[in-house]
mmCIF file of N, CA and C and ligand atoms in Angstrom:
data_model
loop_
_atom_site.group_PDB
_atom_site.id
_atom_site.type_symbol
_atom_site.label_atom_id
_atom_site.label_comp_id
_atom_site.label_asym_id
_atom_site.label_seq_id
_atom_site.Cartn_x
_atom_site.Cartn_y
_atom_site.Cartn_z
ATOM 1 N N UNK A 1 -1.969 21.818 -5.532
ATOM 2 C CA UNK A 1 -1.755 21.442 -4.122
ATOM 3 C C UNK A 1 -2.278 20.015 -3.910
ATOM 4 N N UNK A 2 -1.427 19.170 -3.366
ATOM 5 C CA UNK A 2 -1.795 17.767 -3.188
ATOM 6 C C UNK A 2 -2.600 17.627 -1.897
ATOM 7 N N UNK A 3 -3.735 16.936 -2.006
ATOM 8 C CA UNK A 3 -4.665 16.790 -0.886
ATOM 9 C C UNK A 3 -4.143 15.801 0.157
ATOM 10 N N UNK A 4 -4.127 16.224 1.411
ATOM 11 C CA UNK A 4 -3.751 15.296 2.485
ATOM 12 C C UNK A 4 -4.859 14.266 2.682
ATOM 13 N N UNK A 5 -4.480 13.088 3.167
ATOM 14 C CA UNK A 5 -5.466 12.031 3.415
ATOM 15 C C UNK A 5 -5.212 11.457 4.805
ATOM 16 N N UNK A 6 -6.063 10.501 5.145
ATOM 17 C CA UNK A 6 -5.923 9.776 6.399
ATOM 18 C C UNK A 6 -4.526 9.137 6.516
ATOM 19 N N UNK A 7 -3.950 8.743 5.374
ATOM 20 C CA UNK A 7 -2.642 8.088 5.404
ATOM 21 C C UNK A 7 -1.517 9.077 5.759
ATOM 22 N N UNK A 8 -1.668 10.357 5.406
ATOM 23 C CA UNK A 8 -0.655 11.350 5.810
ATOM 24 C C UNK A 8 -0.615 11.447 7.322
ATOM 25 N N UNK A 9 -1.776 11.339 7.935
ATOM 26 C CA UNK A 9 -1.857 11.432 9.399
ATOM 27 C C UNK A 9 -1.224 10.197 10.041
ATOM 28 N N UNK A 10 -1.352 9.045 9.393
ATOM 29 C CA UNK A 10 -0.715 7.828 9.912
ATOM 30 C C UNK A 10 0.810 7.974 9.816
ATOM 31 N N UNK A 11 1.303 8.502 8.692
ATOM 32 C CA UNK A 11 2.750 8.715 8.523
ATOM 33 C C UNK A 11 3.267 9.640 9.619
ATOM 34 N N UNK A 12 2.500 10.697 9.901
ATOM 35 C CA UNK A 12 2.918 11.698 10.892
ATOM 36 C C UNK A 12 2.630 11.251 12.324
ATOM 37 N N UNK A 13 2.077 10.063 12.497
ATOM 38 C CA UNK A 13 1.713 9.506 13.816
ATOM 39 C C UNK A 13 0.641 10.347 14.521
ATOM 40 N N UNK A 14 -0.158 11.041 13.711
ATOM 41 C CA UNK A 14 -1.284 11.804 14.283
ATOM 42 C C UNK A 14 -2.518 10.917 14.421
ATOM 43 N N UNK A 15 -2.493 9.792 13.715
ATOM 44 C CA UNK A 15 -3.570 8.793 13.813
ATOM 45 C C UNK A 15 -2.925 7.456 14.142
ATOM 46 N N UNK A 16 -3.549 6.648 15.010
ATOM 47 C CA UNK A 16 -2.949 5.364 15.341
ATOM 48 C C UNK A 16 -3.031 4.383 14.177
ATOM 49 N N UNK A 17 -2.007 3.557 14.063
ATOM 50 C CA UNK A 17 -2.009 2.477 13.070
ATOM 51 C C UNK A 17 -0.967 1.470 13.525
ATOM 52 N N UNK A 18 -1.111 0.244 13.043
ATOM 53 C CA UNK A 18 -0.146 -0.802 13.375
ATOM 54 C C UNK A 18 0.975 -0.746 12.334
ATOM 55 N N UNK A 19 1.924 0.151 12.579
ATOM 56 C CA UNK A 19 3.019 0.371 11.620
ATOM 57 C C UNK A 19 4.031 -0.765 11.749
ATOM 58 N N UNK A 20 4.311 -1.439 10.642
ATOM 59 C CA UNK A 20 5.257 -2.560 10.673
ATOM 60 C C UNK A 20 6.612 -2.165 10.104
ATOM 61 N N UNK A 21 6.670 -1.052 9.386
ATOM 62 C CA UNK A 21 7.953 -0.573 8.852
ATOM 63 C C UNK A 21 7.823 0.902 8.506
ATOM 64 N N UNK A 22 8.866 1.661 8.813
ATOM 65 C CA UNK A 22 8.873 3.073 8.398
ATOM 66 C C UNK A 22 10.314 3.535 8.238
ATOM 67 N N UNK A 23 10.574 4.274 7.167
ATOM 68 C CA UNK A 23 11.863 4.958 7.036
ATOM 69 C C UNK A 23 11.603 6.330 6.404
ATOM 70 N N UNK A 24 12.619 6.966 5.897
ATOM 71 C CA UNK A 24 12.432 8.332 5.389
ATOM 72 C C UNK A 24 11.644 8.369 4.081
ATOM 73 N N UNK A 25 11.480 7.209 3.426
ATOM 74 C CA UNK A 25 10.807 7.208 2.115
ATOM 75 C C UNK A 25 9.431 6.546 2.120
ATOM 76 N N UNK A 26 9.252 5.530 2.953
ATOM 77 C CA UNK A 26 7.986 4.788 2.927
ATOM 78 C C UNK A 26 7.509 4.461 4.341
ATOM 79 N N UNK A 27 6.208 4.140 4.419
ATOM 80 C CA UNK A 27 5.596 3.661 5.665
ATOM 81 C C UNK A 27 4.732 2.454 5.301
ATOM 82 N N UNK A 28 4.763 1.430 6.166
ATOM 83 C CA UNK A 28 3.928 0.244 5.947
ATOM 84 C C UNK A 28 3.171 -0.052 7.236
ATOM 85 N N UNK A 29 1.882 -0.308 7.090
ATOM 86 C CA UNK A 29 1.037 -0.575 8.268
ATOM 87 C C UNK A 29 -0.051 -1.556 7.895
ATOM 88 N N UNK A 30 -0.600 -2.230 8.922
ATOM 89 C CA UNK A 30 -1.625 -3.235 8.668
ATOM 90 C C UNK A 30 -2.952 -2.564 8.297
ATOM 91 N N UNK A 31 -3.613 -3.149 7.289
ATOM 92 C CA UNK A 31 -4.907 -2.636 6.854
ATOM 93 C C UNK A 31 -5.916 -2.802 7.995
ATOM 94 N N UNK A 32 -6.738 -1.793 8.201
ATOM 95 C CA UNK A 32 -7.706 -1.797 9.298
ATOM 96 C C UNK A 32 -8.818 -2.826 9.055
ATOM 97 N N UNK A 33 -9.009 -3.212 7.802
ATOM 98 C CA UNK A 33 -10.074 -4.158 7.432
ATOM 99 C C UNK A 33 -9.437 -5.272 6.583
ATOM 100 N N UNK A 34 -8.649 -6.149 7.227
ATOM 101 C CA UNK A 34 -7.837 -7.108 6.460
ATOM 102 C C UNK A 34 -8.680 -8.098 5.662
ATOM 103 N N UNK A 35 -8.262 -8.343 4.424
ATOM 104 C CA UNK A 35 -8.951 -9.283 3.533
ATOM 105 C C UNK A 35 -8.295 -10.662 3.549
ATOM 106 N N UNK A 36 -7.216 -10.823 4.326
ATOM 107 C CA UNK A 36 -6.488 -12.088 4.420
ATOM 108 C C UNK A 36 -5.638 -12.000 5.693
ATOM 109 N N UNK A 37 -5.060 -13.141 6.137
ATOM 110 C CA UNK A 37 -4.281 -13.104 7.378
ATOM 111 C C UNK A 37 -3.177 -12.031 7.378
ATOM 112 N N UNK A 38 -2.516 -11.856 6.252
ATOM 113 C CA UNK A 38 -1.593 -10.712 6.103
ATOM 114 C C UNK A 38 -2.203 -9.727 5.125
ATOM 115 N N UNK A 39 -2.369 -8.505 5.569
ATOM 116 C CA UNK A 39 -2.837 -7.432 4.673
ATOM 117 C C UNK A 39 -2.176 -6.143 5.148
ATOM 118 N N UNK A 40 -1.125 -5.790 4.428
ATOM 119 C CA UNK A 40 -0.313 -4.615 4.795
ATOM 120 C C UNK A 40 -0.371 -3.616 3.654
ATOM 121 N N UNK A 41 -0.433 -2.341 3.991
ATOM 122 C CA UNK A 41 -0.392 -1.267 2.997
ATOM 123 C C UNK A 41 0.987 -0.630 3.047
ATOM 124 N N UNK A 42 1.613 -0.497 1.888
ATOM 125 C CA UNK A 42 2.949 0.103 1.803
ATOM 126 C C UNK A 42 2.802 1.377 0.986
ATOM 127 N N UNK A 43 3.179 2.483 1.578
ATOM 128 C CA UNK A 43 2.888 3.774 0.934
ATOM 129 C C UNK A 43 4.130 4.663 0.915
ATOM 130 N N UNK A 44 4.263 5.487 -0.136
ATOM 131 C CA UNK A 44 5.352 6.473 -0.112
ATOM 132 C C UNK A 44 5.017 7.561 0.907
ATOM 133 N N UNK A 45 6.013 8.071 1.598
ATOM 134 C CA UNK A 45 5.728 9.169 2.535
ATOM 135 C C UNK A 45 5.289 10.426 1.773
ATOM 136 N N UNK A 46 5.798 10.576 0.557
ATOM 137 C CA UNK A 46 5.350 11.684 -0.305
ATOM 138 C C UNK A 46 3.934 11.377 -0.791
ATOM 139 N N UNK A 47 3.076 12.380 -0.770
ATOM 140 C CA UNK A 47 1.709 12.156 -1.250
ATOM 141 C C UNK A 47 1.699 12.119 -2.777
ATOM 142 N N UNK A 48 1.407 10.927 -3.305
ATOM 143 C CA UNK A 48 1.152 10.746 -4.741
ATOM 144 C C UNK A 48 -0.272 10.193 -4.769
ATOM 145 N N UNK A 49 -1.266 10.941 -5.246
ATOM 146 C CA UNK A 49 -2.654 10.500 -5.079
ATOM 147 C C UNK A 49 -2.974 9.166 -5.751
ATOM 148 N N UNK A 50 -2.590 8.999 -7.016
ATOM 149 C CA UNK A 50 -2.940 7.779 -7.749
ATOM 150 C C UNK A 50 -1.769 7.383 -8.651
ATOM 151 N N UNK A 51 -1.877 6.207 -9.243
ATOM 152 C CA UNK A 51 -0.855 5.795 -10.222
ATOM 153 C C UNK A 51 -0.765 6.829 -11.345
ATOM 154 N N UNK A 52 -1.882 7.446 -11.690
ATOM 155 C CA UNK A 52 -1.880 8.453 -12.765
ATOM 156 C C UNK A 52 -0.992 9.650 -12.440
ATOM 157 N N UNK A 53 -0.694 9.846 -11.159
ATOM 158 C CA UNK A 53 0.075 11.023 -10.737
ATOM 159 C C UNK A 53 1.561 10.734 -10.543
ATOM 160 N N UNK A 54 1.978 9.496 -10.815
ATOM 161 C CA UNK A 54 3.395 9.162 -10.659
ATOM 162 C C UNK A 54 4.208 9.924 -11.712
ATOM 163 N N UNK A 55 5.260 10.612 -11.246
ATOM 164 C CA UNK A 55 6.120 11.352 -12.171
ATOM 165 C C UNK A 55 7.468 10.649 -12.278
ATOM 166 N N UNK A 56 8.249 11.053 -13.253
ATOM 167 C CA UNK A 56 9.555 10.407 -13.469
ATOM 168 C C UNK A 56 10.379 10.416 -12.188
ATOM 169 N N UNK A 57 10.333 11.508 -11.445
ATOM 170 C CA UNK A 57 11.139 11.613 -10.224
ATOM 171 C C UNK A 57 10.661 10.650 -9.115
ATOM 172 N N UNK A 58 9.470 10.061 -9.294
ATOM 173 C CA UNK A 58 8.925 9.142 -8.286
ATOM 174 C C UNK A 58 9.282 7.680 -8.572
ATOM 175 N N UNK A 59 9.925 7.436 -9.705
ATOM 176 C CA UNK A 59 10.158 6.042 -10.105
ATOM 177 C C UNK A 59 10.956 5.270 -9.062
ATOM 178 N N UNK A 60 11.913 5.929 -8.426
ATOM 179 C CA UNK A 60 12.747 5.225 -7.438
ATOM 180 C C UNK A 60 11.904 4.807 -6.230
ATOM 181 N N UNK A 61 11.088 5.711 -5.733
ATOM 182 C CA UNK A 61 10.299 5.367 -4.536
ATOM 183 C C UNK A 61 9.222 4.335 -4.881
ATOM 184 N N UNK A 62 8.670 4.414 -6.065
ATOM 185 C CA UNK A 62 7.658 3.424 -6.457
ATOM 186 C C UNK A 62 8.308 2.041 -6.559
ATOM 187 N N UNK A 63 9.492 1.967 -7.112
ATOM 188 C CA UNK A 63 10.220 0.695 -7.144
ATOM 189 C C UNK A 63 10.544 0.209 -5.746
ATOM 190 N N UNK A 64 10.873 1.151 -4.873
ATOM 191 C CA UNK A 64 11.225 0.818 -3.497
ATOM 192 C C UNK A 64 10.038 0.202 -2.747
ATOM 193 N N UNK A 65 8.805 0.591 -3.093
ATOM 194 C CA UNK A 65 7.623 -0.022 -2.462
ATOM 195 C C UNK A 65 7.674 -1.540 -2.636
ATOM 196 N N UNK A 66 8.147 -1.978 -3.807
ATOM 197 C CA UNK A 66 8.211 -3.423 -4.087
ATOM 198 C C UNK A 66 9.321 -4.088 -3.282
ATOM 199 N N UNK A 67 10.435 -3.384 -3.082
ATOM 200 C CA UNK A 67 11.514 -3.953 -2.250
ATOM 201 C C UNK A 67 11.036 -4.134 -0.819
ATOM 202 N N UNK A 68 10.306 -3.148 -0.321
ATOM 203 C CA UNK A 68 9.778 -3.251 1.052
ATOM 204 C C UNK A 68 8.740 -4.370 1.115
ATOM 205 N N UNK A 69 7.918 -4.500 0.080
ATOM 206 C CA UNK A 69 6.915 -5.585 0.044
ATOM 207 C C UNK A 69 7.613 -6.937 0.103
ATOM 208 N N UNK A 70 8.688 -7.086 -0.647
ATOM 209 C CA UNK A 70 9.427 -8.357 -0.663
ATOM 210 C C UNK A 70 9.956 -8.682 0.731
ATOM 211 N N UNK A 71 10.533 -7.690 1.399
ATOM 212 C CA UNK A 71 11.077 -7.918 2.749
ATOM 213 C C UNK A 71 9.972 -8.239 3.744
ATOM 214 N N UNK A 72 8.851 -7.524 3.646
ATOM 215 C CA UNK A 72 7.757 -7.761 4.594
ATOM 216 C C UNK A 72 7.119 -9.125 4.355
ATOM 217 N N UNK A 73 7.039 -9.546 3.094
ATOM 218 C CA UNK A 73 6.479 -10.868 2.792
ATOM 219 C C UNK A 73 7.340 -11.940 3.458
ATOM 220 N N UNK A 74 8.635 -11.765 3.412
ATOM 221 C CA UNK A 74 9.536 -12.737 4.044
ATOM 222 C C UNK A 74 9.333 -12.697 5.561
ATOM 223 N N UNK A 75 9.287 -11.486 6.090
ATOM 224 C CA UNK A 75 9.098 -11.294 7.544
ATOM 225 C C UNK A 75 7.785 -11.910 8.026
ATOM 226 N N UNK A 76 6.765 -11.837 7.199
ATOM 227 C CA UNK A 76 5.440 -12.374 7.557
ATOM 228 C C UNK A 76 5.356 -13.879 7.357
ATOM 229 N N UNK A 77 6.399 -14.448 6.709
ATOM 230 C CA UNK A 77 6.427 -15.886 6.470
ATOM 231 C C UNK A 77 5.540 -16.328 5.318
ATOM 232 N N UNK A 78 5.259 -15.423 4.373
ATOM 233 C CA UNK A 78 4.361 -15.760 3.260
ATOM 234 C C UNK A 78 5.081 -15.773 1.913
ATOM 235 N N UNK A 79 6.382 -15.516 1.935
ATOM 236 C CA UNK A 79 7.110 -15.383 0.659
ATOM 237 C C UNK A 79 7.078 -16.681 -0.138
ATOM 238 N N UNK A 80 7.316 -17.790 0.557
ATOM 239 C CA UNK A 80 7.430 -19.071 -0.144
ATOM 240 C C UNK A 80 6.097 -19.496 -0.762
ATOM 241 N N UNK A 81 5.039 -19.438 0.002
ATOM 242 C CA UNK A 81 3.719 -19.847 -0.517
ATOM 243 C C UNK A 81 3.155 -18.856 -1.530
ATOM 244 N N UNK A 82 3.522 -17.604 -1.365
ATOM 245 C CA UNK A 82 3.092 -16.588 -2.319
ATOM 246 C C UNK A 82 2.054 -15.634 -1.764
ATOM 247 N N UNK A 83 1.838 -14.594 -2.523
ATOM 248 C CA UNK A 83 0.993 -13.488 -2.054
ATOM 249 C C UNK A 83 0.586 -12.665 -3.263
ATOM 250 N N UNK A 84 -0.171 -11.621 -3.021
ATOM 251 C CA UNK A 84 -0.614 -10.746 -4.120
ATOM 252 C C UNK A 84 -0.309 -9.293 -3.771
ATOM 253 N N UNK A 85 0.160 -8.559 -4.757
ATOM 254 C CA UNK A 85 0.379 -7.117 -4.606
ATOM 255 C C UNK A 85 -0.643 -6.397 -5.484
ATOM 256 N N UNK A 86 -1.346 -5.444 -4.896
ATOM 257 C CA UNK A 86 -2.455 -4.784 -5.610
ATOM 258 C C UNK A 86 -2.314 -3.267 -5.458
ATOM 259 N N UNK A 87 -2.516 -2.570 -6.562
ATOM 260 C CA UNK A 87 -2.669 -1.108 -6.496
ATOM 261 C C UNK A 87 -3.948 -0.761 -7.235
ATOM 262 N N UNK A 88 -4.890 -0.168 -6.547
ATOM 263 C CA UNK A 88 -6.141 0.267 -7.161
ATOM 264 C C UNK A 88 -5.998 1.713 -7.640
ATOM 265 N N UNK A 89 -6.638 2.021 -8.759
ATOM 266 C CA UNK A 89 -6.569 3.396 -9.283
ATOM 267 C C UNK A 89 -7.968 3.901 -9.631
ATOM 268 N N UNK A 90 -8.329 4.980 -8.970
ATOM 269 C CA UNK A 90 -9.579 5.706 -9.262
ATOM 270 C C UNK A 90 -10.834 4.828 -9.162
ATOM 271 N N UNK A 91 -11.914 5.312 -9.710
ATOM 272 C CA UNK A 91 -13.235 4.716 -9.449
ATOM 273 C C UNK A 91 -13.347 3.270 -9.922
ATOM 274 N N UNK A 92 -12.966 2.991 -11.147
ATOM 275 C CA UNK A 92 -13.118 1.619 -11.658
ATOM 276 C C UNK A 92 -12.162 0.661 -10.958
ATOM 277 N N UNK A 93 -11.060 1.169 -10.478
ATOM 278 C CA UNK A 93 -10.114 0.330 -9.736
ATOM 279 C C UNK A 93 -10.536 0.121 -8.291
ATOM 280 N N UNK A 94 -11.535 0.883 -7.845
ATOM 281 C CA UNK A 94 -12.017 0.740 -6.466
ATOM 282 C C UNK A 94 -11.140 1.448 -5.444
ATOM 283 N N UNK A 95 -10.426 2.486 -5.882
ATOM 284 C CA UNK A 95 -9.562 3.210 -4.945
ATOM 285 C C UNK A 95 -10.398 4.051 -3.987
ATOM 286 N N UNK A 96 -10.100 3.924 -2.692
ATOM 287 C CA UNK A 96 -10.847 4.665 -1.666
ATOM 288 C C UNK A 96 -10.010 5.767 -1.028
ATOM 289 N N UNK A 97 -8.720 5.521 -0.906
ATOM 290 C CA UNK A 97 -7.844 6.510 -0.270
ATOM 291 C C UNK A 97 -6.858 7.011 -1.328
ATOM 292 N N UNK A 98 -6.848 8.341 -1.513
ATOM 293 C CA UNK A 98 -6.087 8.911 -2.628
ATOM 294 C C UNK A 98 -4.686 9.317 -2.190
ATOM 295 N N UNK A 99 -3.996 8.295 -1.717
ATOM 296 C CA UNK A 99 -2.563 8.362 -1.389
ATOM 297 C C UNK A 99 -2.031 6.994 -1.829
ATOM 298 N N UNK A 100 -1.255 6.988 -2.889
ATOM 299 C CA UNK A 100 -0.801 5.740 -3.511
ATOM 300 C C UNK A 100 -0.418 4.699 -2.464
ATOM 301 N N UNK A 101 -0.921 3.480 -2.629
ATOM 302 C CA UNK A 101 -0.559 2.409 -1.695
ATOM 303 C C UNK A 101 -0.550 1.070 -2.396
ATOM 304 N N UNK A 102 0.410 0.257 -1.975
ATOM 305 C CA UNK A 102 0.556 -1.102 -2.487
ATOM 306 C C UNK A 102 0.010 -2.030 -1.407
ATOM 307 N N UNK A 103 -1.024 -2.805 -1.752
ATOM 308 C CA UNK A 103 -1.555 -3.792 -0.811
ATOM 309 C C UNK A 103 -0.690 -5.046 -0.896
ATOM 310 N N UNK A 104 -0.213 -5.533 0.222
ATOM 311 C CA UNK A 104 0.470 -6.833 0.304
ATOM 312 C C UNK A 104 -0.500 -7.776 1.019
ATOM 313 N N UNK A 105 -1.007 -8.753 0.257
ATOM 314 C CA UNK A 105 -2.066 -9.621 0.777
ATOM 315 C C UNK A 105 -1.623 -11.071 0.660
ATOM 316 N N UNK A 106 -1.774 -11.841 1.725
ATOM 317 C CA UNK A 106 -1.403 -13.256 1.654
ATOM 318 C C UNK A 106 -1.704 -13.977 2.948
ATOM 319 N N UNK A 107 -1.180 -15.204 3.021
ATOM 320 C CA UNK A 107 -1.393 -16.013 4.221
ATOM 321 C C UNK A 107 -2.447 -17.077 4.018
ATOM 322 N N UNK A 108 -3.059 -17.096 2.841
ATOM 323 C CA UNK A 108 -4.038 -18.122 2.473
ATOM 324 C C UNK A 108 -4.191 -18.071 0.946
ATOM 325 N N UNK A 109 -4.718 -19.142 0.329
ATOM 326 C CA UNK A 109 -4.981 -19.050 -1.113
ATOM 327 C C UNK A 109 -5.945 -17.899 -1.384
ATOM 328 N N UNK A 110 -5.633 -17.094 -2.391
ATOM 329 C CA UNK A 110 -6.388 -15.857 -2.597
ATOM 330 C C UNK A 110 -7.467 -15.958 -3.667
ATOM 331 N N UNK A 111 -7.567 -17.113 -4.315
ATOM 332 C CA UNK A 111 -8.622 -17.249 -5.309
ATOM 333 C C UNK A 111 -8.271 -16.523 -6.596
ATOM 334 N N UNK A 112 -9.242 -16.449 -7.504
ATOM 335 C CA UNK A 112 -8.964 -15.811 -8.793
ATOM 336 C C UNK A 112 -8.666 -14.331 -8.636
ATOM 337 N N UNK A 113 -7.903 -13.802 -9.539
ATOM 338 C CA UNK A 113 -7.493 -12.401 -9.429
ATOM 339 C C UNK A 113 -8.689 -11.461 -9.489
ATOM 340 N N UNK A 114 -9.623 -11.764 -10.404
ATOM 341 C CA UNK A 114 -10.800 -10.917 -10.591
ATOM 342 C C UNK A 114 -11.996 -11.800 -10.862
ATOM 343 N N UNK A 115 -13.199 -11.286 -10.577
ATOM 344 C CA UNK A 115 -14.376 -12.008 -11.030
ATOM 345 C C UNK A 115 -14.480 -11.821 -12.552
ATOM 346 N N UNK A 116 -15.193 -12.715 -13.199
ATOM 347 C CA UNK A 116 -15.209 -12.711 -14.655
ATOM 348 C C UNK A 116 -15.868 -11.464 -15.228
ATOM 349 N N UNK A 117 -15.375 -11.054 -16.360
ATOM 350 C CA UNK A 117 -15.925 -9.903 -17.087
ATOM 351 C C UNK A 117 -17.308 -10.253 -17.664
ATOM 352 N N UNK A 118 -18.213 -9.311 -17.588
ATOM 353 C CA UNK A 118 -19.485 -9.475 -18.272
ATOM 354 C C UNK A 118 -20.567 -9.991 -17.382
HETATM 355 P P1 AMP B 201 -8.040 1.247 -1.692
HETATM 356 O O1 AMP B 201 -9.441 0.796 -1.945
HETATM 357 O O2 AMP B 201 -7.030 0.577 -2.563
HETATM 358 O O3 AMP B 201 -7.917 2.761 -1.710
HETATM 359 O O4 AMP B 201 -7.692 0.747 -0.242
HETATM 360 C C1 AMP B 201 -7.815 1.525 0.915
HETATM 361 C C2 AMP B 201 -7.529 0.625 2.065
HETATM 362 O O5 AMP B 201 -7.236 1.408 3.192
HETATM 363 C C3 AMP B 201 -8.700 -0.298 2.443
HETATM 364 O O6 AMP B 201 -8.287 -1.648 2.354
HETATM 365 C C4 AMP B 201 -9.022 0.135 3.872
HETATM 366 O O7 AMP B 201 -9.420 -0.947 4.677
HETATM 367 C C5 AMP B 201 -7.722 0.753 4.333
HETATM 368 N N1 AMP B 201 -7.827 1.736 5.404
HETATM 369 C C6 AMP B 201 -8.673 2.801 5.455
HETATM 370 N N2 AMP B 201 -8.459 3.508 6.579
HETATM 371 C C7 AMP B 201 -7.456 2.885 7.249
HETATM 372 C C8 AMP B 201 -6.767 3.142 8.474
HETATM 373 N N3 AMP B 201 -7.094 4.176 9.256
HETATM 374 N N4 AMP B 201 -5.796 2.292 8.858
HETATM 375 C C9 AMP B 201 -5.472 1.230 8.087
HETATM 376 N N5 AMP B 201 -6.060 0.950 6.910
HETATM 377 C C10 AMP B 201 -7.041 1.764 6.491
#
């Protein structure tokens, strides 16, 4: 049984969120604690807890997250300058909400991808 999360409630409109896009397959809303001028989370409406849980039948919706990210980046006016797409997985990845989500972050130079190892 897949565990519901705060994001399921946002999809169902049981919790408020600044939803910027929604259709039958995905929902996108602004992150409550933005790390850059644009910080949007794009999530499948189906609960897939982590990247580790993606199954073959999910490949289409996972690819679709990127199509929606591309459209939203253009809509936000950040496509030309560039942006970063991030998916965190489990503890070492820093995942906090166990409902797969693609972070779309941009609107300013984002600095190095990671702090140095070691
Ligand atoms: P992650 O660490 O990849 O699991 O990211 C979870 C993200 O969800 C964080 O950036 C949080 O700020 C964001 N977040 C948590 N609760 C909410 C909420 N109610 N509405 C919007 N974003 C949220």
